[in-house]
Amino acid sequence: TIEQIGSALAAEALDLVVCRQPDVVPSGWAFTPLLADRFVVVCGRQHPLCQVGALAVGDLWAYTWLQGPTASAARRAFDQLADTHGVVPSIRLVSARSAAIHWAMLSAEPLLSLMPYSFVRQLLETGQLHELAVDIHLPFEDIGVLYRTQEEGEAAQQMRVFLSRQFATGTP
């Protein structure tokens, strides 16, 4: 969790962290973005909305949503989206952050879920889940590397440079 990362940073127990861009970069550290991410609405291949083209957010509220832990970025974004639209959607809660568990539940029942693209990318690319064509503009922090600006170890520097090269054009 972000709290654990913060504690480890304060204790100088970390050299490098791959994480979402923090609101505040701690003194003595820098953040380099590697991958832009976005929220997507996904469902199982059997969901009736898979056969529909472009959708409005309002078209989705009649369906049950699968939602993860309240501390997750996706859950906070979903709650914000529902509040903005003034709805109290039907939800099914799951306390796991496992893509396999989400996939199993979305495949077994006609559920929708708001998730980071980076979390479900492989399941979308292999056709195990379906991304709905709905325009949801929710801000989302980049994934990147947080690293020491002073006393950066050689291994940490090599890893940071490697990651920067690998993700030089990273946009999902």
N, CA, C and O atoms as a DFTB+ gen file, in Angstrom:
688 C
 N C O
     1  1       0.842      -1.194       0.000
     2  2       0.000       0.000       0.000
     3  2       0.878       1.245       0.000
     4  3       2.078       1.176       0.266
     5  1       0.274       2.359      -0.296
     6  2       1.012       3.613      -0.312
     7  2       1.554       3.954       1.069
     8  3       2.611       4.574       1.181
     9  1       0.845       3.557       2.117
    10  2       1.319       3.807       3.478
    11  2       2.594       3.018       3.759
    12  3       3.526       3.538       4.373
    13  1       2.638       1.772       3.315
    14  2       3.829       0.941       3.505
    15  2       5.012       1.497       2.726
    16  3       6.141       1.494       3.217
    17  1       4.752       1.973       1.513
    18  2       5.817       2.566       0.714
    19  2       6.344       3.816       1.413
    20  3       7.554       4.024       1.495
    21  1       5.431       4.646       1.916
    22  2       5.837       5.854       2.630
    23  2       6.696       5.546       3.837
    24  3       7.694       6.226       4.078
    25  1       6.325       4.534       4.597
    26  2       7.115       4.137       5.772
    27  2       8.497       3.627       5.365
    28  3       9.500       3.950       6.002
    29  1       8.538       2.834       4.308
    30  2       9.818       2.298       3.840
    31  2      10.714       3.414       3.291
    32  3      11.931       3.374       3.469
    33  1      10.116       4.409       2.625
    34  2      10.899       5.546       2.141
    35  2      11.490       6.321       3.310
    36  3      12.666       6.683       3.295
    37  1      10.666       6.573       4.322
    38  2      11.121       7.315       5.498
    39  2      12.253       6.573       6.211
    40  3      13.164       7.200       6.753
    41  1      12.196       5.266       6.211
    42  2      13.235       4.457       6.866
    43  2      14.441       4.221       5.961
    44  3      15.383       3.525       6.339
    45  1      14.406       4.803       4.768
    46  2      15.465       4.626       3.771
    47  2      15.724       3.155       3.474
    48  3      16.867       2.738       3.286
    49  1      14.644       2.374       3.434
    50  2      14.743       0.939       3.185
    51  2      14.601       0.599       1.702
    52  3      14.720      -0.567       1.328
    53  1      14.350       1.595       0.855
    54  2      14.147       1.365      -0.571
    55  2      15.133       2.173      -1.391
    56  3      15.571       3.251      -0.989
    57  1      15.470       1.631      -2.545
    58  2      16.319       2.357      -3.484
    59  2      15.529       2.813      -4.699
    60  3      15.882       3.799      -5.347
    61  1      14.453       2.087      -5.005
    62  2      13.696       2.313      -6.224
    63  2      12.291       1.757      -6.011
    64  3      12.131       0.688      -5.422
    65  1      11.287       2.462      -6.480
    66  2       9.909       1.997      -6.336
    67  2       9.197       2.193      -7.668
    68  3       9.221       3.289      -8.229
    69  1       8.570       1.152      -8.173
    70  2       7.695       1.285      -9.328
    71  2       6.293       1.467      -8.753
    72  3       5.777       0.595      -8.054
    73  1       5.682       2.622      -9.060
    74  2       4.416       2.976      -8.424
    75  2       3.689       4.015      -9.270
    76  3       4.203       4.470     -10.292
    77  1       2.505       4.378      -8.840
    78  2       1.786       5.487      -9.461
    79  2       2.436       6.785      -8.990
    80  3       3.045       6.840      -7.922
    81  1       2.297       7.815      -9.799
    82  2       2.900       9.097      -9.440
    83  2       2.317       9.594      -8.126
    84  3       1.102       9.751      -8.003
    85  1       3.177       9.841      -7.146
    86  2       2.665      10.321      -5.857
    87  2       2.239      11.784      -5.944
    88  3       2.726      12.533      -6.791
    89  1       1.325      12.181      -5.061
    90  2       0.900      13.586      -5.004
    91  2       2.084      14.486      -4.673
    92  3       2.227      15.576      -5.227
    93  1       2.919      14.019      -3.774
    94  2       4.101      14.766      -3.357
    95  2       5.302      13.821      -3.435
    96  3       5.285      12.725      -2.874
    97  1       6.330      14.261      -4.134
    98  2       7.561      13.474      -4.209
    99  2       8.415      13.845      -2.994
   100  3       8.713      15.020      -2.779
   101  1       8.809      12.846      -2.203
   102  2       9.597      13.138      -1.001
   103  2      10.927      13.818      -1.335
   104  3      11.483      13.624      -2.416
   105  1      11.410      14.594      -0.416
   106  2      12.697      15.256      -0.568
   107  2      13.792      14.207      -0.764
   108  3      13.829      13.196      -0.062
   109  1      14.678      14.459      -1.723
   110  2      15.757      13.513      -2.006
   111  2      15.365      12.431      -2.987
   112  3      16.158      11.529      -3.260
   113  1      14.162      12.500      -3.522
   114  2      13.660      11.513      -4.473
   115  2      13.164      12.227      -5.725
   116  3      12.880      13.424      -5.686
   117  1      13.058      11.506      -6.826
   118  2      12.487      12.023      -8.069
   119  2      11.574      10.946      -8.654
   120  3      11.732       9.760      -8.364
   121  1      10.623      11.369      -9.474
   122  2       9.701      10.438     -10.127
   123  2       9.811      10.618     -11.628
   124  3       9.739      11.738     -12.134
   125  1       9.986       9.513     -12.341
   126  2       9.992       9.519     -13.804
   127  2       8.808       8.686     -14.292
   128  3       8.746       7.490     -14.008
   129  1       7.863       9.294     -15.022
   130  2       6.741       8.512     -15.548
   131  2       7.217       7.510     -16.600
   132  3       8.088       7.810     -17.417
   133  1       6.629       6.324     -16.562
   134  2       6.974       5.278     -17.523
   135  2       5.804       4.904     -18.415
   136  3       5.978       4.639     -19.604
   137  1       4.624       4.885     -17.841
   138  2       3.461       4.359     -18.565
   139  2       2.211       5.130     -18.182
   140  3       1.835       5.180     -17.011
   141  1       1.574       5.728     -19.169
   142  2       0.271       6.353     -18.934
   143  2      -0.749       5.222     -18.770
   144  3      -0.669       4.207     -19.461
   145  1      -1.671       5.391     -17.888
   146  2      -2.695       4.368     -17.666
   147  2      -4.056       5.039     -17.789
   148  3      -4.151       6.266     -17.818
   149  1      -5.086       4.245     -17.861
   150  2      -6.444       4.780     -17.953
   151  2      -7.401       3.777     -17.338
   152  3      -7.089       2.594     -17.202
   153  1      -8.569       4.272     -16.970
   154  2      -9.612       3.387     -16.477
   155  2     -10.436       2.887     -17.653
   156  3     -10.698       3.625     -18.603
   157  1     -10.842       1.622     -17.577
   158  2     -11.698       1.024     -18.597
   159  2     -12.857       0.313     -17.916
   160  3     -12.746      -0.140     -16.776
   161  1     -13.964       0.224     -18.631
   162  2     -15.103      -0.562     -18.157
   163  2     -15.036      -1.892     -18.881
   164  3     -15.049      -1.945     -20.111
   165  1     -14.964      -2.969     -18.106
   166  2     -14.828      -4.301     -18.677
   167  2     -15.954      -5.212     -18.207
   168  3     -16.628      -4.955     -17.210
   169  1     -16.126      -6.291     -18.972
   170  2     -17.118      -7.308     -18.621
   171  2     -16.670      -8.630     -19.237
   172  3     -15.727      -8.678     -20.028
   173  1     -17.356      -9.685     -18.862
   174  2     -17.085     -10.989     -19.452
   175  2     -17.622     -11.053     -20.870
   176  3     -18.471     -10.248     -21.254
   177  1     -17.130     -12.007     -21.648
   178  2     -17.529     -12.131     -23.061
   179  2     -19.007     -12.450     -23.240
   180  3     -19.553     -12.232     -24.321
   181  1     -19.671     -12.967     -22.194
   182  2     -21.084     -13.340     -22.294
   183  2     -22.021     -12.185     -21.958
   184  3     -23.235     -12.326     -22.103
   185  1     -21.494     -11.056     -21.516
   186  2     -22.338      -9.935     -21.082
   187  2     -23.125      -9.377     -22.260
   188  3     -22.581      -9.243     -23.357
   189  1     -24.408      -9.048     -22.048
   190  2     -25.225      -8.522     -23.155
   191  2     -24.674      -7.236     -23.779
   192  3     -24.935      -6.982     -24.955
   193  1     -23.939      -6.435     -23.051
   194  2     -23.415      -5.186     -23.600
   195  2     -22.244      -5.399     -24.559
   196  3     -21.824      -4.460     -25.235
   197  1     -21.715      -6.613     -24.626
   198  2     -20.628      -6.895     -25.580
   199  2     -21.094      -6.712     -27.023
   200  3     -20.290      -6.434     -27.913
   201  1     -22.373      -6.868     -27.242
   202  2     -22.922      -6.774     -28.593
   203  2     -23.300      -5.353     -28.974
   204  3     -23.721      -5.106     -30.104
   205  1     -23.156      -4.418     -28.047
   206  2     -23.561      -3.031     -28.274
   207  2     -22.322      -2.222     -28.642
   208  3     -21.228      -2.487     -28.144
   209  1     -22.499      -1.243     -29.507
   210  2     -21.379      -0.378     -29.893
   211  2     -21.104       0.654     -28.811
   212  3     -20.980       0.322     -27.632
   213  1     -21.012       1.897     -29.227
   214  2     -20.701       2.983     -28.295
   215  2     -21.815       3.144     -27.259
   216  3     -23.003       3.087     -27.577
   217  1     -21.394       3.344     -26.023
   218  2     -22.322       3.480     -24.910
   219  2     -22.081       4.795     -24.180
   220  3     -20.980       5.344     -24.212
   221  1     -23.113       5.287     -23.529
   222  2     -22.983       6.420     -22.618
   223  2     -22.880       5.850     -21.208
   224  3     -23.366       4.750     -20.945
   225  1     -22.257       6.584     -20.313
   226  2     -22.132       6.124     -18.934
   227  2     -23.517       5.807     -18.352
   228  3     -23.673       4.841     -17.605
   229  1     -24.494       6.605     -18.689
   230  2     -25.857       6.378     -18.195
   231  2     -26.436       5.030     -18.582
   232  3     -27.323       4.521     -17.896
   233  1     -25.947       4.440     -19.675
   234  2     -26.431       3.133     -20.123
   235  2     -25.977       1.999     -19.202
   236  3     -26.519       0.895     -19.259
   237  1     -24.987       2.270     -18.360
   238  2     -24.353       1.211     -17.574
   239  2     -24.951       1.017     -16.187
   240  3     -24.762      -0.035     -15.576
   241  1     -25.661       2.005     -15.685
   242  2     -26.081       1.961     -14.277
   243  2     -27.141       0.914     -13.985
   244  3     -27.360       0.588     -12.819
   245  1     -27.802       0.378     -14.989
   246  2     -28.818      -0.661     -14.766
   247  2     -28.186      -2.025     -14.463
   248  3     -28.882      -2.956     -14.059
   249  1     -26.893      -2.139     -14.654
   250  2     -26.193      -3.405     -14.470
   251  2     -25.474      -3.449     -13.128
   252  3     -25.205      -2.415     -12.517
   253  1     -25.166      -4.666     -12.679
   254  2     -24.433      -4.851     -11.423
   255  2     -22.945      -4.719     -11.703
   256  3     -22.439      -5.221     -12.707
   257  1     -22.248      -4.031     -10.793
   258  2     -20.829      -3.752     -10.916
   259  2     -20.033      -4.581      -9.922
   260  3     -20.425      -4.717      -8.763
   261  1     -18.925      -5.129     -10.371
   262  2     -17.974      -5.816      -9.512
   263  2     -16.956      -4.777      -9.062
   264  3     -16.313      -4.122      -9.883
   265  1     -16.818      -4.634      -7.747
   266  2     -15.910      -3.625      -7.220
   267  2     -14.952      -4.226      -6.218
   268  3     -15.318      -5.090      -5.422
   269  1     -13.713      -3.752      -6.269
   270  2     -12.661      -4.237      -5.387
   271  2     -12.589      -3.443      -4.098
   272  3     -13.534      -2.744      -3.733
   273  1     -11.459      -3.554      -3.410
   274  2     -11.293      -2.903      -2.104
   275  2     -11.475      -1.394      -2.171
   276  3     -11.138      -0.765      -3.174
   277  1     -12.008      -0.818      -1.101
   278  2     -12.259       0.625      -1.077
   279  2     -10.976       1.431      -1.170
   280  3     -11.015       2.589      -1.586
   281  1      -9.857       0.864      -0.800
   282  2      -8.589       1.588      -0.860
   283  2      -7.987       1.616      -2.267
   284  3      -6.972       2.279      -2.483
   285  1      -8.585       0.920      -3.216
   286  2      -8.010       0.872      -4.556
   287  2      -8.375       2.120      -5.354
   288  3      -9.409       2.747      -5.122
   289  1      -7.501       2.464      -6.298
   290  2      -7.742       3.621      -7.162
   291  2      -9.011       3.422      -7.989
   292  3      -9.777       4.365      -8.187
   293  1      -9.234       2.204      -8.471
   294  2     -10.423       1.929      -9.278
   295  2     -11.698       2.116      -8.462
   296  3     -12.680       2.665      -8.961
   297  1     -11.688       1.669      -7.228
   298  2     -12.874       1.815      -6.385
   299  2     -13.153       3.286      -6.097
   300  3     -14.304       3.720      -6.148
   301  1     -12.104       4.058      -5.795
   302  2     -12.295       5.489      -5.555
   303  2     -12.836       6.185      -6.806
   304  3     -13.720       7.036      -6.712
   305  1     -12.306       5.824      -7.972
   306  2     -12.775       6.416      -9.227
   307  2     -14.224       6.026      -9.505
   308  3     -15.021       6.852      -9.949
   309  1     -14.560       4.766      -9.242
   310  2     -15.939       4.307      -9.444
   311  2     -16.897       5.073      -8.532
   312  3     -17.949       5.537      -8.974
   313  1     -16.530       5.201      -7.271
   314  2     -17.383       5.939      -6.325
   315  2     -17.563       7.387      -6.773
   316  3     -18.656       7.942      -6.665
   317  1     -16.491       7.996      -7.275
   318  2     -16.561       9.369      -7.786
   319  2     -17.485       9.442      -8.996
   320  3     -18.290      10.367      -9.105
   321  1     -17.377       8.479      -9.905
   322  2     -18.210       8.441     -11.102
   323  2     -19.679       8.300     -10.728
   324  3     -20.529       9.003     -11.275
   325  1     -19.981       7.401      -9.807
   326  2     -21.366       7.203      -9.370
   327  2     -21.902       8.465      -8.692
   328  3     -23.043       8.858      -8.932
   329  1     -21.091       9.100      -7.851
   330  2     -21.511      10.342      -7.186
   331  2     -21.783      11.444      -8.199
   332  3     -22.774      12.165      -8.088
   333  1     -20.904      11.575      -9.185
   334  2     -21.063      12.597     -10.225
   335  2     -22.373      12.406     -10.978
   336  3     -23.026      13.379     -11.356
   337  1     -22.754      11.155     -11.192
   338  2     -23.985      10.859     -11.936
   339  2     -25.200      10.729     -11.018
   340  3     -26.317      10.511     -11.488
   341  1     -24.982      10.861      -9.714
   342  2     -26.094      10.819      -8.770
   343  2     -26.795       9.482      -8.712
   344  3     -28.017       9.428      -8.572
   345  1     -26.037       8.393      -8.819
   346  2     -26.634       7.060      -8.790
   347  2     -26.044       6.235      -7.656
   348  3     -24.933       6.482      -7.187
   349  1     -26.825       5.250      -7.234
   350  2     -26.353       4.256      -6.269
   351  2     -26.485       2.912      -6.977
   352  3     -27.517       2.248      -6.878
   353  1     -25.430       2.517      -7.692
   354  2     -25.522       1.294      -8.496
   355  2     -25.494       0.035      -7.647
   356  3     -25.026       0.036      -6.509
   357  1     -26.000      -1.020      -8.224
   358  2     -25.915      -2.334      -7.603
   359  2     -24.477      -2.801      -7.734
   360  3     -23.901      -2.767      -8.821
   361  1     -23.893      -3.243      -6.612
   362  2     -22.498      -3.678      -6.666
   363  2     -22.325      -5.041      -6.012
   364  3     -23.074      -5.429      -5.115
   365  1     -21.326      -5.742      -6.485
   366  2     -20.863      -6.991      -5.905
   367  2     -19.442      -6.724      -5.460
   368  3     -18.601      -6.343      -6.274
   369  1     -19.162      -6.915      -4.193
   370  2     -17.843      -6.609      -3.652
   371  2     -16.941      -7.830      -3.646
   372  3     -17.381      -8.952      -3.394
   373  1     -15.668      -7.585      -3.930
   374  2     -14.642      -8.617      -3.823
   375  2     -13.452      -7.949      -3.124
   376  3     -13.071      -6.829      -3.464
   377  1     -12.883      -8.636      -2.163
   378  2     -11.800      -8.016      -1.394
   379  2     -10.424      -8.349      -1.942
   380  3      -9.420      -7.960      -1.345
   381  1     -10.349      -9.042      -3.036
   382  2      -9.057      -9.444      -3.619
   383  2      -8.616      -8.469      -4.694
   384  3      -9.435      -7.803      -5.328
   385  1      -7.313      -8.398      -4.887
   386  2      -6.727      -7.593      -5.966
   387  2      -6.139      -8.514      -7.032
   388  3      -5.153      -8.166      -7.681
   389  1      -6.725      -9.653      -7.206
   390  2      -6.232     -10.659      -8.138
   391  2      -6.981     -10.567      -9.463
   392  3      -8.209     -10.632      -9.498
   393  1      -6.227     -10.415     -10.553
   394  2      -6.856     -10.374     -11.877
   395  2      -7.597     -11.673     -12.168
   396  3      -8.647     -11.653     -12.811
   397  1      -7.066     -12.799     -11.707
   398  2      -7.704     -14.096     -11.954
   399  2      -9.068     -14.189     -11.270
   400  3     -10.013     -14.727     -11.847
   401  1      -9.175     -13.677     -10.065
   402  2     -10.463     -13.703      -9.359
   403  2     -11.462     -12.785     -10.049
   404  3     -12.623     -13.152     -10.226
   405  1     -11.019     -11.596     -10.438
   406  2     -11.919     -10.687     -11.158
   407  2     -12.378     -11.322     -12.475
   408  3     -13.557     -11.264     -12.822
   409  1     -11.438     -11.926     -13.201
   410  2     -11.783     -12.579     -14.462
   411  2     -12.822     -13.679     -14.240
   412  3     -13.802     -13.769     -14.979
   413  1     -12.607     -14.512     -13.224
   414  2     -13.530     -15.616     -12.960
   415  2     -14.933     -15.091     -12.655
   416  3     -15.922     -15.631     -13.151
   417  1     -15.019     -14.051     -11.848
   418  2     -16.338     -13.508     -11.492
   419  2     -16.995     -12.830     -12.694
   420  3     -18.194     -12.990     -12.918
   421  1     -16.210     -12.071     -13.469
   422  2     -16.771     -11.404     -14.655
   423  2     -17.177     -12.412     -15.724
   424  3     -18.104     -12.159     -16.494
   425  1     -16.497     -13.542     -15.776
   426  2     -16.825     -14.574     -16.760
   427  2     -18.040     -15.395     -16.353
   428  3     -18.744     -15.933     -17.207
   429  1     -18.286     -15.492     -15.058
   430  2     -19.374     -16.337     -14.566
   431  2     -20.711     -15.611     -14.494
   432  3     -21.763     -16.248     -14.550
   433  1     -20.684     -14.291     -14.372
   434  2     -21.924     -13.528     -14.185
   435  2     -21.908     -12.274     -15.052
   436  3     -20.839     -11.803     -15.440
   437  1     -23.086     -11.730     -15.361
   438  2     -23.138     -10.503     -16.177
   439  2     -22.838      -9.255     -15.331
   440  3     -23.731      -8.473     -15.004
   441  1     -21.564      -9.098     -14.992
   442  2     -21.110      -7.982     -14.165
   443  2     -20.269      -7.027     -15.003
   444  3     -19.677      -7.419     -16.008
   445  1     -20.227      -5.769     -14.574
   446  2     -19.325      -4.774     -15.151
   447  2     -18.290      -4.416     -14.102
   448  3     -18.522      -4.608     -12.908
   449  1     -17.159      -3.902     -14.530
   450  2     -16.162      -3.449     -13.567
   451  2     -15.338      -2.320     -14.174
   452  3     -15.008      -2.334     -15.360
   453  1     -15.017      -1.347     -13.336
   454  2     -14.120      -0.260     -13.710
   455  2     -12.742      -0.629     -13.181
   456  3     -12.562      -0.815     -11.977
   457  1     -11.762      -0.736     -14.088
   458  2     -10.433      -1.198     -13.695
   459  2      -9.360      -0.428     -14.452
   460  3      -9.620       0.121     -15.522
   461  1      -8.158      -0.392     -13.894
   462  2      -7.046       0.163     -14.665
   463  2      -6.743      -0.736     -15.866
   464  3      -6.729      -1.962     -15.753
   465  1      -6.505      -0.113     -16.999
   466  2      -6.149      -0.878     -18.188
   467  2      -4.925      -1.759     -17.919
   468  3      -4.866      -2.901     -18.375
   469  1      -3.955      -1.229     -17.181
   470  2      -2.739      -1.999     -16.898
   471  2      -3.039      -3.277     -16.121
   472  3      -2.293      -4.250     -16.226
   473  1      -4.116      -3.287     -15.346
   474  2      -4.483      -4.454     -14.535
   475  2      -5.109      -5.560     -15.380
   476  3      -4.925      -6.742     -15.092
   477  1      -5.852      -5.176     -16.429
   478  2      -6.596      -6.168     -17.225
   479  2      -6.098      -6.285     -18.664
   480  3      -6.716      -6.975     -19.474
   481  1      -5.020      -5.637     -18.982
   482  2      -4.514      -5.605     -20.357
   483  2      -4.381      -6.997     -20.968
   484  3      -4.880      -7.238     -22.067
   485  1      -3.712      -7.915     -20.269
   486  2      -3.515      -9.254     -20.834
   487  2      -4.842      -9.976     -21.056
   488  3      -5.002     -10.688     -22.048
   489  1      -5.786      -9.798     -20.147
   490  2      -7.091     -10.455     -20.295
   491  2      -7.869      -9.869     -21.474
   492  3      -8.618     -10.585     -22.138
   493  1      -7.697      -8.587     -21.733
   494  2      -8.339      -7.970     -22.896
   495  2      -7.673      -8.418     -24.189
   496  3      -8.350      -8.739     -25.165
   497  1      -6.349      -8.438     -24.193
   498  2      -5.613      -8.817     -25.405
   499  2      -5.842     -10.266     -25.804
   500  3      -5.776     -10.596     -26.988
   501  1      -6.108     -11.137     -24.838
   502  2      -6.356     -12.546     -25.146
   503  2      -7.847     -12.846     -25.333
   504  3      -8.226     -13.995     -25.559
   505  1      -8.682     -11.822     -25.238
   506  2     -10.114     -11.999     -25.462
   507  2     -10.861     -12.612     -24.298
   508  3     -12.010     -13.022     -24.459
   509  1     -10.250     -12.685     -23.144
   510  2     -10.921     -13.268     -21.983
   511  2     -11.876     -12.282     -21.313
   512  3     -12.816     -12.687     -20.629
   513  1     -11.631     -10.996     -21.513
   514  2     -12.548      -9.948     -21.075
   515  2     -12.802      -9.021     -22.250
   516  3     -12.077      -9.037     -23.245
   517  1     -13.840      -8.216     -22.116
   518  2     -14.227      -7.290     -23.179
   519  2     -14.261      -5.870     -22.618
   520  3     -14.841      -5.629     -21.559
   521  1     -13.637      -4.934     -23.333
   522  2     -13.694      -3.524     -22.944
   523  2     -14.875      -2.873     -23.640
   524  3     -14.994      -2.931     -24.864
   525  1     -15.747      -2.255     -22.856
   526  2     -16.896      -1.568     -23.429
   527  2     -16.477      -0.215     -23.995
   528  3     -15.608       0.463     -23.446
   529  1     -17.106       0.161     -25.095
   530  2     -16.826       1.437     -25.745
   531  2     -17.641       2.529     -25.063
   532  3     -18.701       2.929     -25.543
   533  1     -17.125       2.997     -23.940
   534  2     -17.793       4.056     -23.184
   535  2     -16.752       5.106     -22.822
   536  3     -15.641       4.781     -22.404
   537  1     -17.121       6.345     -22.987
   538  2     -16.198       7.448     -22.754
   539  2     -16.268       7.879     -21.298
   540  3     -17.217       8.543     -20.882
   541  1     -15.260       7.498     -20.530
   542  2     -15.184       7.910     -19.127
   543  2     -13.881       8.657     -18.933
   544  3     -12.799       8.078     -19.026
   545  1     -13.991       9.917     -18.670
   546  2     -12.787      10.728     -18.470
   547  2     -12.551      10.879     -16.982
   548  3     -13.079      11.786     -16.338
   549  1     -11.747       9.974     -16.449
   550  2     -11.377      10.016     -15.042
   551  2      -9.873      10.172     -14.957
   552  3      -9.138       9.419     -15.596
   553  1      -9.403      11.130     -14.184
   554  2      -7.955      11.300     -14.066
   555  2      -7.314      10.079     -13.405
   556  3      -7.893       9.455     -12.516
   557  1      -6.115       9.760     -13.860
   558  2      -5.410       8.607     -13.324
   559  2      -3.914       8.863     -13.419
   560  3      -3.410       9.277     -14.463
   561  1      -3.216       8.616     -12.333
   562  2      -1.791       8.884     -12.278
   563  2      -1.019       7.897     -13.154
   564  3      -1.395       6.735     -13.306
   565  1       0.075       8.407     -13.722
   566  2       0.978       7.548     -14.487
   567  2       1.633       6.523     -13.570
   568  3       1.731       6.723     -12.359
   569  1       2.076       5.429     -14.167
   570  2       2.937       4.476     -13.478
   571  2       4.367       4.883     -13.822
   572  3       4.672       5.195     -14.973
   573  1       5.231       4.876     -12.824
   574  2       6.602       5.287     -13.078
   575  2       7.540       4.766     -12.021
   576  3       7.211       3.866     -11.249
   577  1       8.714       5.355     -12.007
   578  2       9.729       4.920     -11.063
   579  2      10.101       6.097     -10.158
   580  3      10.418       7.193     -10.620
   581  1      10.051       5.826      -8.866
   582  2      10.447       6.771      -7.836
   583  2      11.843       6.337      -7.389
   584  3      12.051       5.187      -7.000
   585  1      12.789       7.262      -7.449
   586  2      14.173       6.870      -7.163
   587  2      14.892       7.969      -6.382
   588  3      14.503       9.136      -6.398
   589  1      15.953       7.547      -5.702
   590  2      16.777       8.478      -4.922
   591  2      17.549       9.396      -5.876
   592  3      18.070       8.944      -6.896
   593  1      17.616      10.670      -5.541
   594  2      18.420      11.588      -6.347
   595  2      19.833      11.696      -5.795
   596  3      20.743      12.161      -6.482
   597  1      20.010      11.268      -4.563
   598  2      21.336      11.257      -3.951
   599  2      21.610       9.826      -3.484
   600  3      20.702       9.123      -3.040
   601  1      22.818       9.424      -3.586
   602  2      23.219       8.093      -3.146
   603  2      22.449       6.981      -3.867
   604  3      22.127       5.946      -3.284
   605  1      22.165       7.224      -5.143
   606  2      21.499       6.184      -5.927
   607  2      22.513       5.086      -6.226
   608  3      23.566       5.346      -6.807
   609  1      22.196       3.879      -5.833
   610  2      23.095       2.754      -6.073
   611  2      23.198       2.429      -7.553
   612  3      22.311       2.761      -8.339
   613  1      24.280       1.784      -7.918
   614  2      24.497       1.446      -9.329
   615  2      23.410       0.518      -9.875
   616  3      22.925       0.711     -10.991
   617  1      23.034      -0.478      -9.094
   618  2      21.987      -1.416      -9.548
   619  2      20.654      -0.694      -9.732
   620  3      19.944      -0.945     -10.706
   621  1      20.310       0.202      -8.802
   622  2      19.061       0.957      -8.909
   623  2      19.096       1.857     -10.139
   624  3      18.101       1.972     -10.854
   625  1      20.229       2.489     -10.386
   626  2      20.360       3.357     -11.554
   627  2      20.225       2.554     -12.850
   628  3      19.548       2.990     -13.781
   629  1      20.860       1.395     -12.912
   630  2      20.752       0.551     -14.097
   631  2      19.311       0.103     -14.328
   632  3      18.830       0.086     -15.461
   633  1      18.627      -0.258     -13.243
   634  2      17.231      -0.664     -13.375
   635  2      16.371       0.507     -13.850
   636  3      15.521       0.333     -14.724
   637  1      16.579       1.674     -13.295
   638  2      15.801       2.860     -13.688
   639  2      16.014       3.173     -15.164
   640  3      15.051       3.435     -15.884
   641  1      17.260       3.149     -15.619
   642  2      17.565       3.423     -17.022
   643  2      16.934       2.356     -17.920
   644  3      16.372       2.675     -18.968
   645  1      17.027       1.097     -17.508
   646  2      16.425       0.002     -18.272
   647  2      14.914       0.205     -18.402
   648  3      14.360       0.104     -19.497
   649  1      14.255       0.489     -17.282
   650  2      12.807       0.697     -17.314
   651  2      12.431       1.885     -18.176
   652  3      11.453       1.825     -18.922
   653  1      13.191       2.961     -18.086
   654  2      12.916       4.150     -18.899
   655  2      13.020       3.833     -20.386
   656  3      12.214       4.317     -21.180
   657  1      13.998       3.032     -20.765
   658  2      14.147       2.648     -22.179
   659  2      13.015       1.712     -22.619
   660  3      12.484       1.849     -23.721
   661  1      12.653       0.768     -21.759
   662  2      11.611      -0.198     -22.105
   663  2      10.254       0.466     -22.294
   664  3       9.464       0.044     -23.138
   665  1       9.990       1.481     -21.524
   666  2       8.672       2.113     -21.536
   667  2       8.702       3.508     -22.156
   668  3       7.846       4.338     -21.851
   669  1       9.680       3.769     -23.021
   670  2       9.865       5.099     -23.594
   671  2       8.621       5.619     -24.307
   672  3       8.388       6.828     -24.319
   673  1       7.831       4.754     -24.890
   674  2       6.632       5.197     -25.596
   675  2       5.394       4.531     -25.013
   676  3       4.459       4.204     -25.744
   677  1       5.386       4.333     -23.716
   678  2       4.324       3.559     -23.072
   679  2       3.011       4.269     -22.893
   680  3       2.853       5.060     -21.963
   681  1       2.067       4.002     -23.766
   682  2       0.704       4.492     -23.620
   683  2      -0.238       3.335     -23.915
   684  3      -0.197       2.769     -25.007
   685  1      -1.087       2.975     -22.958
   686  2      -2.012       1.864     -23.225
   687  2      -3.087       2.243     -24.220
   688  3      -3.941       1.419     -24.549
